[in-house]
Short mmCIF file of C-alpha atoms in Angstrom, two decimals:
data_model
loop_
_atom_site.label_atom_id
_atom_site.label_comp_id
_atom_site.label_asym_id
_atom_site.label_seq_id
_atom_site.Cartn_x
_atom_site.Cartn_y
_atom_site.Cartn_z
CA ASP R 1 -0.05 0.02 -0.05
CA ILE R 2 0.86 3.64 -0.55
CA GLN R 3 1.73 5.43 2.69
CA MET R 4 0.85 9.10 3.01
CA THR R 5 2.63 11.55 5.34
CA GLN R 6 1.67 15.17 6.36
CA SER R 7 3.60 17.92 7.87
CA PRO R 8 3.25 19.60 10.20
CA SER R 9 0.73 17.38 12.25
CA SER R 10 -0.52 20.69 13.69
CA LEU R 11 0.13 24.57 13.56
CA SER R 12 -1.12 27.67 15.23
CA ALA R 13 -1.78 30.62 12.91
CA SER R 14 -3.51 33.97 12.74
CA VAL R 15 -6.12 35.07 10.56
CA GLY R 16 -4.50 36.62 7.49
CA ASP R 17 -1.31 34.36 7.76
CA ARG R 18 -0.35 32.34 4.63
CA VAL R 19 -0.50 28.61 5.70
CA THR R 20 1.20 25.77 3.78
CA ILE R 21 0.70 22.10 4.50
CA THR R 22 2.91 19.43 3.09
CA CYS R 23 1.81 15.80 2.04
CA ARG R 24 4.31 13.07 0.91
CA ALA R 25 3.53 9.80 -0.69
CA SER R 26 5.80 6.70 -0.31
CA GLN R 27 6.01 6.15 -4.11
CA SER R 28 5.25 8.39 -7.17
CA ILE R 29 1.28 8.98 -7.52
CA SER R 30 1.43 11.19 -10.48
CA SER R 31 -1.19 13.81 -9.60
CA TYR R 32 -3.66 11.46 -7.98
CA LEU R 33 -3.82 13.52 -4.98
CA ASN R 34 -6.73 15.12 -3.18
CA TRP R 35 -7.10 17.62 -0.23
CA TYR R 36 -9.95 17.61 2.28
CA GLN R 37 -11.10 20.24 5.03
CA GLN R 38 -12.74 18.52 8.21
CA LYS R 39 -14.45 20.43 11.02
CA PRO R 40 -15.28 18.97 14.24
CA GLY R 41 -18.42 16.74 14.09
CA LYS R 42 -18.84 17.09 10.27
CA ALA R 43 -18.23 15.21 7.14
CA PRO R 44 -14.87 16.07 5.23
CA LYS R 45 -15.24 18.42 2.38
CA LEU R 46 -13.19 18.14 -0.84
CA LEU R 47 -11.02 21.28 -1.50
CA ILE R 48 -8.58 20.20 -4.31
CA TYR R 49 -8.54 17.33 -6.53
CA ALA R 50 -5.96 15.99 -9.20
CA ALA R 51 -3.41 18.01 -6.96
CA SER R 52 -4.25 21.40 -8.12
CA SER R 53 -7.76 21.70 -9.32
CA LEU R 54 -9.95 23.66 -7.20
CA GLN R 55 -13.38 21.86 -6.16
CA SER R 56 -16.46 23.97 -7.39
CA GLY R 57 -17.50 26.46 -4.56
CA VAL R 58 -14.20 26.40 -2.87
CA PRO R 59 -12.48 29.92 -2.20
CA SER R 60 -9.64 30.84 -4.41
CA ARG R 61 -7.40 31.27 -1.16
CA PHE R 62 -7.03 27.53 -1.37
CA SER R 63 -4.58 26.25 -3.81
CA GLY R 64 -2.79 23.02 -4.46
CA SER R 65 0.55 22.05 -6.15
CA GLY R 66 2.82 19.21 -6.71
CA SER R 67 3.09 15.77 -8.55
CA GLY R 68 5.05 12.47 -8.18
CA THR R 69 5.73 12.31 -4.41
CA ASP R 70 5.33 15.94 -2.94
CA PHE R 71 2.43 17.98 -2.79
CA THR R 72 1.38 21.25 -0.89
CA LEU R 73 -1.93 22.80 -0.08
CA THR R 74 -1.73 26.43 0.39
CA ILE R 75 -4.12 28.89 2.20
CA SER R 76 -3.09 32.41 0.98
CA SER R 77 -4.82 34.48 3.63
CA LEU R 78 -6.37 32.35 6.47
CA GLN R 79 -9.83 33.26 7.42
CA PRO R 80 -11.71 32.34 10.67
CA GLU R 81 -13.74 29.64 9.03
CA ASP R 82 -10.64 27.82 7.96
CA PHE R 83 -9.53 26.66 11.24
CA ALA R 84 -10.00 22.74 10.82
CA THR R 85 -8.07 19.72 10.13
CA TYR R 86 -6.71 19.14 6.66
CA TYR R 87 -6.30 15.62 4.90
CA CYS R 88 -4.51 14.55 1.87
CA GLN R 89 -5.85 11.52 0.10
CA GLN R 90 -4.19 9.46 -2.86
CA SER R 91 -6.34 7.80 -5.41
CA TYR R 92 -3.53 6.37 -7.68
CA SER R 93 -3.67 2.92 -6.07
CA THR R 94 -6.82 2.07 -4.07
CA VAL R 95 -7.06 4.99 -1.56
CA THR R 96 -5.19 6.02 1.42
CA PHE R 97 -5.42 9.33 3.48
CA GLY R 98 -2.79 11.12 5.21
CA PRO R 99 -2.92 11.44 8.93
CA GLY R 100 -4.09 15.00 8.99
CA THR R 101 -2.78 18.47 9.91
CA LYS R 102 -5.04 20.49 12.46
CA VAL R 103 -4.82 24.25 12.02
CA ASP R 104 -5.87 26.12 15.05
CA ILE R 105 -5.77 29.74 16.29
CA LYS R 106 -2.55 31.26 17.44
CA GLN L 1 -28.80 18.84 -4.99
CA VAL L 2 -26.78 15.83 -4.34
CA GLN L 3 -27.42 14.20 -1.03
CA LEU L 4 -26.38 11.05 0.79
CA VAL L 5 -28.57 10.32 3.64
CA GLN L 6 -27.30 7.47 6.16
CA SER L 7 -29.16 5.32 8.57
CA GLY L 8 -28.87 6.01 12.19
CA ALA L 9 -26.52 5.20 15.14
CA GLU L 10 -26.01 1.52 16.05
CA VAL L 11 -24.89 -0.12 19.29
CA LYS L 12 -23.67 -3.51 18.66
CA LYS L 13 -21.87 -6.33 21.00
CA PRO L 14 -18.57 -7.79 20.00
CA GLY L 15 -18.75 -10.50 17.30
CA ALA L 16 -21.91 -9.14 15.74
CA SER L 17 -22.57 -7.53 12.46
CA VAL L 18 -23.63 -4.06 11.46
CA LYS L 19 -25.32 -2.87 8.26
CA VAL L 20 -25.36 0.87 7.51
CA SER L 21 -27.44 2.12 4.64
CA CYS L 22 -26.77 5.13 2.51
CA LYS L 23 -29.52 6.68 0.38
CA ALA L 24 -28.41 8.88 -2.79
CA SER L 25 -30.47 11.52 -4.21
CA GLY L 26 -30.00 14.42 -6.82
CA TYR L 27 -27.82 12.46 -9.24
CA THR L 28 -27.99 9.13 -11.34
CA PHE L 29 -26.89 6.70 -8.68
CA THR L 30 -25.67 4.25 -11.02
CA SER L 31 -23.23 6.63 -12.49
CA TYR L 32 -20.74 7.22 -9.68
CA ASP L 33 -19.03 4.91 -7.26
CA ILE L 34 -19.70 5.03 -3.65
CA ASN L 35 -17.07 4.79 -1.20
CA TRP L 36 -16.97 4.03 2.42
CA VAL L 37 -14.61 5.82 4.93
CA ARG L 38 -14.70 5.33 8.68
CA GLN L 39 -13.19 7.49 11.49
CA ALA L 40 -12.65 6.57 15.11
CA THR L 41 -13.18 9.42 17.79
CA GLY L 42 -10.12 11.88 17.44
CA GLN L 43 -8.53 9.78 14.85
CA GLY L 44 -7.95 10.06 10.99
CA LEU L 45 -9.96 8.94 8.11
CA GLU L 46 -9.83 5.50 7.03
CA TRP L 47 -10.77 4.26 3.54
CA MET L 48 -12.63 1.03 3.76
CA GLY L 49 -13.71 0.30 -0.03
CA TRP L 50 -15.58 1.17 -2.90
CA MET L 51 -18.47 -0.02 -4.92
CA ASN L 52 -19.66 0.52 -8.31
CA PRO L 53 -23.54 0.80 -8.21
CA ASN L 54 -24.08 0.04 -11.81
CA SER L 55 -22.19 -3.49 -11.96
CA GLY L 56 -21.93 -4.12 -8.23
CA ASN L 57 -18.21 -4.63 -8.53
CA THR L 58 -16.34 -3.82 -5.31
CA GLY L 59 -12.81 -3.09 -4.02
CA TYR L 60 -11.82 -3.57 -0.43
CA ALA L 61 -8.96 -2.25 1.52
CA GLN L 62 -6.97 -5.15 2.65
CA LYS L 63 -7.47 -4.59 6.33
CA PHE L 64 -11.09 -5.33 5.83
CA GLN L 65 -11.30 -8.13 3.43
CA GLY L 66 -13.21 -10.94 4.65
CA ARG L 67 -15.17 -8.78 6.98
CA VAL L 68 -16.84 -6.15 4.79
CA THR L 69 -19.52 -6.46 1.96
CA MET L 70 -20.74 -3.55 0.08
CA THR L 71 -23.87 -3.98 -1.76
CA ARG L 72 -26.80 -1.89 -3.29
CA ASN L 73 -30.29 -1.87 -4.28
CA THR L 74 -30.53 0.39 -7.58
CA SER L 75 -34.38 0.42 -7.33
CA ILE L 76 -34.15 2.79 -4.27
CA SER L 77 -30.68 4.16 -4.92
CA THR L 78 -29.27 2.90 -1.84
CA ALA L 79 -25.83 1.64 -1.00
CA TYR L 80 -25.11 -0.56 2.02
CA MET L 81 -21.95 -1.47 3.98
CA GLU L 82 -21.98 -4.62 6.25
CA LEU L 83 -19.09 -5.12 8.57
CA SER L 84 -19.00 -8.30 10.43
CA SER L 85 -17.05 -9.84 13.58
CA LEU L 86 -17.30 -6.55 15.38
CA ARG L 87 -14.61 -5.65 17.82
CA SER L 88 -14.27 -2.69 20.16
CA GLU L 89 -11.69 -0.98 17.58
CA ASP L 90 -14.61 -0.83 15.06
CA THR L 91 -16.28 1.89 17.17
CA ALA L 92 -16.16 4.81 14.60
CA VAL L 93 -18.25 7.01 12.49
CA TYR L 94 -18.76 5.49 9.12
CA TYR L 95 -19.16 7.64 6.12
CA CYS L 96 -20.42 7.01 2.52
CA ALA L 97 -19.06 9.32 -0.20
CA ARG L 98 -19.52 9.64 -3.72
CA GLY L 99 -16.67 8.96 -6.02
CA ALA L 100 -15.59 11.55 -8.57
CA PRO L 101 -13.54 10.97 -11.65
CA GLY L 102 -10.00 10.41 -10.63
CA GLY L 103 -10.61 8.99 -7.24
CA ALA L 104 -11.63 12.05 -5.13
CA VAL L 105 -14.74 11.99 -3.21
CA ASP L 106 -17.05 14.76 -3.70
CA TYR L 107 -20.25 14.49 -1.57
CA TRP L 108 -20.48 12.74 1.81
CA GLY L 109 -23.10 11.40 3.89
CA GLN L 110 -23.75 12.75 7.50
CA GLY L 111 -21.88 9.78 9.11
CA THR L 112 -23.40 6.94 11.24
CA LEU L 113 -21.76 6.24 14.70
CA VAL L 114 -21.27 2.54 15.15
CA THR L 115 -20.44 1.65 18.77
CA VAL L 116 -19.39 -1.77 19.66
CA SER L 117 -19.48 -2.56 23.47
CA SER L 118 -20.38 -5.49 25.63
#
């Protein structure tokens, strides 16, 4: 199975900050990488698919990049509603999720 | 609008089975895969498997092979996930989610809490 890692596991940031989360796959997954946001008690929400495509309805402050084994999710200017946990997911070979990155208020 | 509505919370004893339903609306049920993902309290997301509602074909994560069965009833646009030989470690929220092209999942059910306790 393909293993996914994320860094950092958690971060504290302020409204307006630029935030970057990294996801790494144990082998090349081309661009089969998706990002989700999850708030407590809620189902995850798809933000980015195919590494860099913005899901419909998702604010443009979210962006994704990368291919192969290394990927990033960037929030250009953190908003109050963005405090949540973020997961990457590979869909190259079956499916595996990363362990998550919790973004909380500094 | 696309909706996935799951069945209610369940409490089961160790060794029992549970069957969770997921009713789809707002799109053609047979045109998109259904995935099942679970999440234990305070933990991350764990993918269990997928089903093609048109063909009935399935693919399960190795961890759940032999214990999970995914089925569907196309006449009522409903998918099912049955997990057998339950143990305490299976206590989690179980989600169904619609598969999008490329393997992302774009719509999620509200989740079903399954508690396994003696």
